Phi, psi and omega in degrees: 000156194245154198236150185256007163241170157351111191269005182277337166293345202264150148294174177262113194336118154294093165284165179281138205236160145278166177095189185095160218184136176226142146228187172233093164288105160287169175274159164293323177204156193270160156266106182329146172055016176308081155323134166334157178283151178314107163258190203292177205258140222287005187246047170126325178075236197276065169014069211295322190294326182287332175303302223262356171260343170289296169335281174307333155319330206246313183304317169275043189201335206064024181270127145248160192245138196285177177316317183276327180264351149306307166310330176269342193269356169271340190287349187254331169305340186258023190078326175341083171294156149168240198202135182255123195236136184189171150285166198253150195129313221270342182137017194282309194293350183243316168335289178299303174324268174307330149339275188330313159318305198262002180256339203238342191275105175288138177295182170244143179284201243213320162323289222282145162328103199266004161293293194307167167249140202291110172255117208298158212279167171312195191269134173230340167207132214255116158268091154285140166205151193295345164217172200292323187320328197266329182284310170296325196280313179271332158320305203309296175312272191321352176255354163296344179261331187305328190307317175309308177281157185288188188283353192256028160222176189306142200248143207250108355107128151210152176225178162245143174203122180199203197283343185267345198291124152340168130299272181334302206275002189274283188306309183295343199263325163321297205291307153274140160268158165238146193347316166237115184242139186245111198206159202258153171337280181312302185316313172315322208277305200264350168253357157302319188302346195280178169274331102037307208313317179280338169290340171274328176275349203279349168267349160341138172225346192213132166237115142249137188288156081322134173044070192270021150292294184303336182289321227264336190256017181211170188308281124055260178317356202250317185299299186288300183311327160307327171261015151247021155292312183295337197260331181286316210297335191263103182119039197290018165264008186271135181275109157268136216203099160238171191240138139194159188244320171236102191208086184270018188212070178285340157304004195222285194310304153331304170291330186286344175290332198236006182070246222217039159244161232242173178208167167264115210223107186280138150264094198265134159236111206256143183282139177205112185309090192256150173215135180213109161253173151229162191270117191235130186317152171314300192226140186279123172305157203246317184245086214245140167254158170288135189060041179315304206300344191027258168247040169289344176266257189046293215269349161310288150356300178289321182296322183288338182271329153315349208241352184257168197259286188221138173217150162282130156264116203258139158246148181241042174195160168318299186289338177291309176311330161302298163328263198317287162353264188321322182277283216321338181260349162275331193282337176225109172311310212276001181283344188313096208110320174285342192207128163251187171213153221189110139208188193315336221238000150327135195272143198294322164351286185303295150010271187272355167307308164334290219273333178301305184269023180266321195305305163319316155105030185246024164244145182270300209208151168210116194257160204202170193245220196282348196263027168226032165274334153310160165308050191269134162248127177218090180343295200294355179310132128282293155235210208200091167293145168227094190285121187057170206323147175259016174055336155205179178246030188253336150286322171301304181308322172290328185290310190308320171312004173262339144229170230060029219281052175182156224268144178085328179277161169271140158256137185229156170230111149261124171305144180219109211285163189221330191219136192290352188268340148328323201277343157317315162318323190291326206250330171272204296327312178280329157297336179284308179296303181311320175254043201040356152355139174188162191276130176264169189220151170206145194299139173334146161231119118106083160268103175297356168295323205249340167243350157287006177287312178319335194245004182249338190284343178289320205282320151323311197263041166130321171114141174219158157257134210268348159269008164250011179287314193305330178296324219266329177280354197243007168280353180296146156266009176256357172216046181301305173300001180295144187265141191277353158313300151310333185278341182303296193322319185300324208264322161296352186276302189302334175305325187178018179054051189055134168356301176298349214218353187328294200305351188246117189287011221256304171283023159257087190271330199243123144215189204270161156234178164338308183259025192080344188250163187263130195233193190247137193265011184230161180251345190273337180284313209279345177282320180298294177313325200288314195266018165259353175301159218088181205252323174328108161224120213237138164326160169292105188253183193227157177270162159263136169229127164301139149316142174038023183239223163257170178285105196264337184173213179218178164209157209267165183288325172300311186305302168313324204273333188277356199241179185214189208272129162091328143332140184240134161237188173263165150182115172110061195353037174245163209248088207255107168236155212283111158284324177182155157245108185216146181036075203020044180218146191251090198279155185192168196219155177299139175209155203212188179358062168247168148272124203248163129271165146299063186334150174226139190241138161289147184110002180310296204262144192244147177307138174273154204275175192285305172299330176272300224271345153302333182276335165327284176307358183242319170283350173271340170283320183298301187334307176318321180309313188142320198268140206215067201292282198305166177273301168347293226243025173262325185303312176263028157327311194282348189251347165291301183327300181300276199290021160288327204276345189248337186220247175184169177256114186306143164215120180004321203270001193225181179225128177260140152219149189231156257184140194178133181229131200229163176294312223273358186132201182257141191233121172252126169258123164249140175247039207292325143102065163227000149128187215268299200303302181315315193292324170296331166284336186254307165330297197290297196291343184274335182310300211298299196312307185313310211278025164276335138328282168219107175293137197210152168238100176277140151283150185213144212210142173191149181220186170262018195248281193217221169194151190269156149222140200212139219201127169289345189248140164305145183249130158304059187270341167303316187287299197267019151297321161298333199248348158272359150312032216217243236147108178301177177281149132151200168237181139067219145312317189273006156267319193264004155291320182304307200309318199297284227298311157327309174328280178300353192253353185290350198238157167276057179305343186273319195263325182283314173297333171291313188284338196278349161295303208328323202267326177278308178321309161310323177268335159301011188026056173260350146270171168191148199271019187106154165265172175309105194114359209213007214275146162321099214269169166302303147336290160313319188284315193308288172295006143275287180328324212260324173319283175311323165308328168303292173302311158328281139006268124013251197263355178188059175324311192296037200272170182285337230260348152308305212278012185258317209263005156265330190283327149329309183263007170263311195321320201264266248240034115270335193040075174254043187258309181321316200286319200293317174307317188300309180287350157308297199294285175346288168321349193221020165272141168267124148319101168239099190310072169279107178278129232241134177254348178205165150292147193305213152228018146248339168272337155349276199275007176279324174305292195312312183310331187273323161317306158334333165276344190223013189222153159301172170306316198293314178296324176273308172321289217322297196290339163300309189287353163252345154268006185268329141307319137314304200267356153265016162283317185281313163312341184080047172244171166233349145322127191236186193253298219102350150130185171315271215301299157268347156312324205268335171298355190252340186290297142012259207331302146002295190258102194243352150219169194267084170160171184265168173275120192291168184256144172335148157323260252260009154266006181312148185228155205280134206254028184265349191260137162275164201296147190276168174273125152002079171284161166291140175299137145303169160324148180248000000 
């Protein structure tokens, strides 16, 4: 149906819909002394005047409501917690909302003045939502219905409050809160910290999460269950409500919201029409590097946005976005105003105007990372370019949800490929979403980092005693199994900063009083704690600043120190070059015809998921077949082909490997296709096994496919494969210590667990980054971190928050719950060797990552381009890499984050020898 006003002014229409679906998830166990759940409100409850203005509210738009938001709005009238599960797009924020609406919103008695003025009712509902982008976009939605009711109920107030909130506005909500606050993890955290806190939270009746997919596999998600522990303690009638659109283990995922109470969990399915293709080059490379195509897609590109109202252009790391901006702006001049560019690291200023003019519909296009992957509406979207791989597939669907963003439009994403073996990624994505398949995500268990932060933001906010704080953390799912041991240790860590640190009064951050309970005893810790709080943690960035000018963003502190005065880079999509660095800013001027670089942020690069890359392996086995049903994989035909005809096509039943011997040594390629992190785990562990044999020194190469080992000395791989392939002895536990204990040792377990303390030492606060004016450099922060580690180490070897940042680097960053399955899947696979007369088109490019570690750009082009000419010489092709000059324009494309993956201790190559000089490849 159509609104007889203006849609442009409007949200987005709710239609009548099919679908929808309730079930009832009990808890594993109840919570002692759990009052009834919140019912409607006690002067009339669910109002017949708010019902019915709402109604009408809904009625002058044409909106009928769909199955699923009736359903959530009897389950929050019944008190009811749980989780809304929908397409995005479909109606989830008014689905909750007006629930909320019609359960909490009081009549005014009949009595009262209508002379005074009406004073709005107290925070009565908590919005978490995962970024600050999204809390405006969502205030915005939420103040449209309050407008509708009348004078004859109590009038309902809403604000926002995060890192972007004004100071004025900041100062009023000190004094008052409003009715509804649309607000991020960290803002909560810090209004748990007030002293206050429970007289400001304590009328709290409702919290909802947003987009609790994103939260939910990370601390962060660890952060809001613990402070919506605290809000049931003050509330045990408070109604919990969370949204997600990609979530595939919605039962687990529930559970982690609401702990260990039972809940409801609707599921809407609104029909809605997805598309996914890709944009595919004229001729597919046969011999592809990362990120060969590099910007050779540009002038489609432009053609598909010319061709469109308004698209996102999606990236997946900051610098590509910077990149991709600048060429859309050499190849069309005349877009200058018409296309922005929009990420995280961008001055908020700057942000929203981006986001004003998508809403508006006066930008043709804008490219952008993750921080327009939420839910934010923006009507005027049509479609969604996604340059390069989306690494899963529950991102590919958020992203795609950005346009068409309302029940009835079509969504559409076009893959737009960086590697030819990507447009295979285009076609199992869309078989995997047709049979619904999606990545399940799951919460931390018992990060101890995140909860001595927690216990020191309660002893602000009023003070706790710790067994009944302790009942209250373990109502939680990320720490239902915390050990009163472990729970001791916390307390003695706020306490006095563990046995090493007794002597520094800085760490008796936490103590007892007179009466038990324990608060924090200094004012100056407490001004320290209030302004580190959170989980977020990042390289040390520096602002950019114009001389005498505004503010353009930020950048990490690592990018800057490596640069001098009169260096030019890109960033904002201006072309800058550096004037001075003083007080953590970065001052710079307009510059024009340099050669610029490309700042880089950590965190680029992401693993391919478990779920896209089984759907890989299931379209290269049908390839295998003959059959090559999608245009993805008839386009990358020629290059399945060749490495069939020289090897084979990895399939579920097999494990390919391949073999190859060159002047530079014996070379192993393996493909087990289970993501980049598995692979540096398994790459390192088959090195460490093999040299348990015979000492030997590997080079190592990993993708997302597969992984090199490249050893100077000949290798036995036909003998020694079977037998480093394996599982250690044993069952169970004494299998999964054997598995750890390999791990670390195959690896620079010491040096990957030191940087990943750093990051629990900053959120367990033992670091800090400074106050406003003051901010910290990296450096500094690094020579805290490496202190304490040190001391620990040392002087108090048990400590937990060691044992965290090793179960941390296996957990993230080997993913070995990923690696032990992968080698579970590896046992019941047949190994199949294929020894190489030349390299493949899947071994290609794991060569090229090892050039890259050891030749300049100028030195690896050379060599790209002479061997991709051999070997389509050898293939019976006449394609070629495009000379030097563009190979070297392709390097860039590659490197998606700043750095390489390190190599095991015992595969180091010695950094006292220089480096040999560039030989000619022999003949092939």
């Amino acid at each position: 149906m159509t609104s007889p006003k203006d849609p442009a002014s409007l949200p987005p229409p709710l239609g009548e819909g099919r679908g929808g679906g309730t079930r009832r998830i009990s808890g594993e166990r109840s919570v002692e002394g759990r009052v009834p759940p919140s019912q409607p409100s006690p002067s009339g409850g669910r109002s017949k005047a708010v019902k019915a203005e709402l109604d009408a509210w809904f009625a002058e738009r044409g909106w009928k409501p769909f199955k699923f938001q009736r359903e959530v709005w009897k389950a929050i009238a019944d008190g009811r917690s749980g989780m809304l599960h929908a397409t995005t797009g479909a109606g989830k924020t008014y689905a909750v909302w007006l629930g909320a609406l019609q359960a909490f919103v009081r009549a005014r008695k009949a009595a009262a003045s209508t002379n005074a003025r009406p004073v709005a009712e107290p925070l009565t509902v908590l919005w978490l939502t995962p970024m600050r982008a999204l809390a405006a976009d969502t205030l915005r939605a939420l103040q449209q219905p309050l407008e509708a009711l009348g004078a004859e109920v109590h009038p309902w107030s809403a604000g926002a409050r995060s890192g972007d909130t004004t100071s004025a506005e900041r100062s009023a909500q000190n004094q008052r809160l409003p009715t509804v606050l649309v607000t991020t993890p960290e803002s909560l955290s810090l209004l748990l910290a007030r002293a206050d806190a429970h007289e400001v939270l304590g009328h709290v009746r409702m919290a909802v999460v947003d987009e609790w997919h994103e939260l939910l596999g990370n601390k962060r998600g660890v952060q809001v269950q613990l402070a919506l522990a605290r809000l049931k303690r003050w509330n045990p009638g408070l109604a919990i409500w969370g949204m997600s659109a990609t979530l595939g283990n919605l039962h687990e995922a529930m559970h982690a919201l609401l702990g260990h109470e039972e809940g409801v969990l609707v599921q809407g399915q609104v029909p809605k029409k997805l598309v996914i293709d890709s944009l595919l080059p004229g001729v597919a490379e046969r011999f592809p590097w990362g990120g060969h195509l590099g910007l050779t897609m540009l002038p489609q590109v432009i053609e598909e946005i010319a061709a469109s109202s308004t698209t996102l252009v999606f990236t997946n790391t900051r610098s590509q976005a910077e990149i991709w901006y600048q060429a859309m702006l050499e190849a069309k001049p005349e877009w200058a105003g018409l296309i922005a560019l929009h990420h995280g690291s961008l001055d908020r200023e700057v942000r929203e105007w981006v986001e004003l003019g998508l809403k508006s519909g006066e930008l043709k296009a804008v490219v952008c990372t993750s921080s327009l992957d939420l839910g934010v509406d923006f009507l005027p979207v049509e479609r969604v370019l996604q340059i390069g791989s989306p690494k899963g597939v529950a991102r590919l669907l958020q992203r795609a949800g950005r346009s068409g963003h309302a029940p009835g439009r079509p969504s559409r994403i076009t893959l737009v490929p960086t590697h030819s073996v990507e447009m295979v990624e285009g076609s199992a994505a869309r078989v995997a979403i047709a049979a619904g398949h999606i990545e399940a995500r799951h919460s931390p268990e018992q990060p101890l980092d995140v909860l001595v932060q927690h216990l020191v933001t309660v002893a602000l906010g009023g003070g706790f005693v710790p067994d009944d704080l302790y009942e209250e953390v373990r109502g939680t799912a990320a720490y239902e199994s915390l050990a009163r041991e472990n729970w001791q240790w916390c307390l003695e860590f706020v306490a006095q900063g563990g046995p090493s640190l007794a002597a520094y009064p800085d760490y008796k951050r936490v103590v007892p009083d007179a009466e038990g309970v324990w608060r924090v005893p200094d004012a100056r810790l407490a001004r320290r704690h209030r302004m580190n709080i959170g989980t977020i943690v990042s390289d040390a960035s520096i602002s950019v600043q114009y001389l005498g000018g505004s503010k353009i963003g930020s950048v990490e502190e690592s990018f800057v120190a490596r640069m001098k005065a009169g260096d030019c880079f890109l960033f904002g999509g201006r072309m800058l070059e550096l004037v001075r660095i003083h007080d953590m800013t970065a001052w710079v001027r307009r510059a024009s015809g340099k050669r610029a670089a490309v700042p880089r942020w950590g965190g680029g690069r992401m693993p391919l998921s478990n779920t896209l890359a089984d759907a890989v392996v299931q379209q290269l086995a049908q390839a295998g077949e003959g059959r090559y049903d999608s245009p993805e994989l008839q386009c990358v035909r020629p290059l399945l082909e060749i490495q069939q005809q020289w090897s084979a096509l990895p399939t579920p039943q097999t494990l390919l490997a391949e073999t190859l011997s060159t002047r530079e040594g014996s070379h192993l390629f393996l493909y087990p296709f289970a993501g980049r992190h598995v692979h540096l785990g398994l790459a390192s562990l088959l090195a460490w096994r093999v040299a348990q044999h015979e000492a030997r020194t590997f080079s190592i190469a990993v993708n997302d496919y597969g992984f090199e080992l490249l050893s100077a000395t000949e290798v036995d791989w036909p003998a020694l494969l079977p037998r480093v392939l394996t599982l250690p002895q044993g069952e169970g536990e004494d299998q999964r210590a054997a598995l750890l204990h390999e791990v670390l040792a195959s690896i620079n377990a010491g040096e990957l667990a030191q940087r990943r303390f750093r990051e629990i030492a900053r959120v367990s606060g033992l670091i800090y980054q400074g106050y406003p004016g003051e901010k910290r450099s990296s450096k500094q922060l690094q020579a805290s971190s490496s202190l304490f580690w040190e001391v620990f180490r040392k002087y108090d070897p048990g400590n937990r928050l060691l044992l965290q940042a090793e179960q941390e680097l296996l957990a993230q960053e080997l993913e070995i719950g990923r690696l032990r399955a992968s080698l579970e899947r590896i046992a019941t696979q047949r190994l199949v060797l294929k020894p190489l007369a030349r390299p493949t088109p899947f071994s290609f490019p794991l060569m090229v990552e090892l050039f890259r570690e050891k030749l300049s750009n100028e030195n690896v082009a050379d060599r790209i381009a002479r061997m991709v000419e051999q070997l389509e010489k050898a293939a019976g092709g006449a394609v070629t890499a495009g000379g030097v000059e563009r190979v070297k324009g392709t390097l860039a494309f590659g490197q998606e984050g700043p750095g390489r993956p390190p190599k095991p201790v015992s595969q180091r190559r010695d950094r006292r020898r220089p480096p040999r000089p560039s030989r000619p490849l022999p003949p092939l």
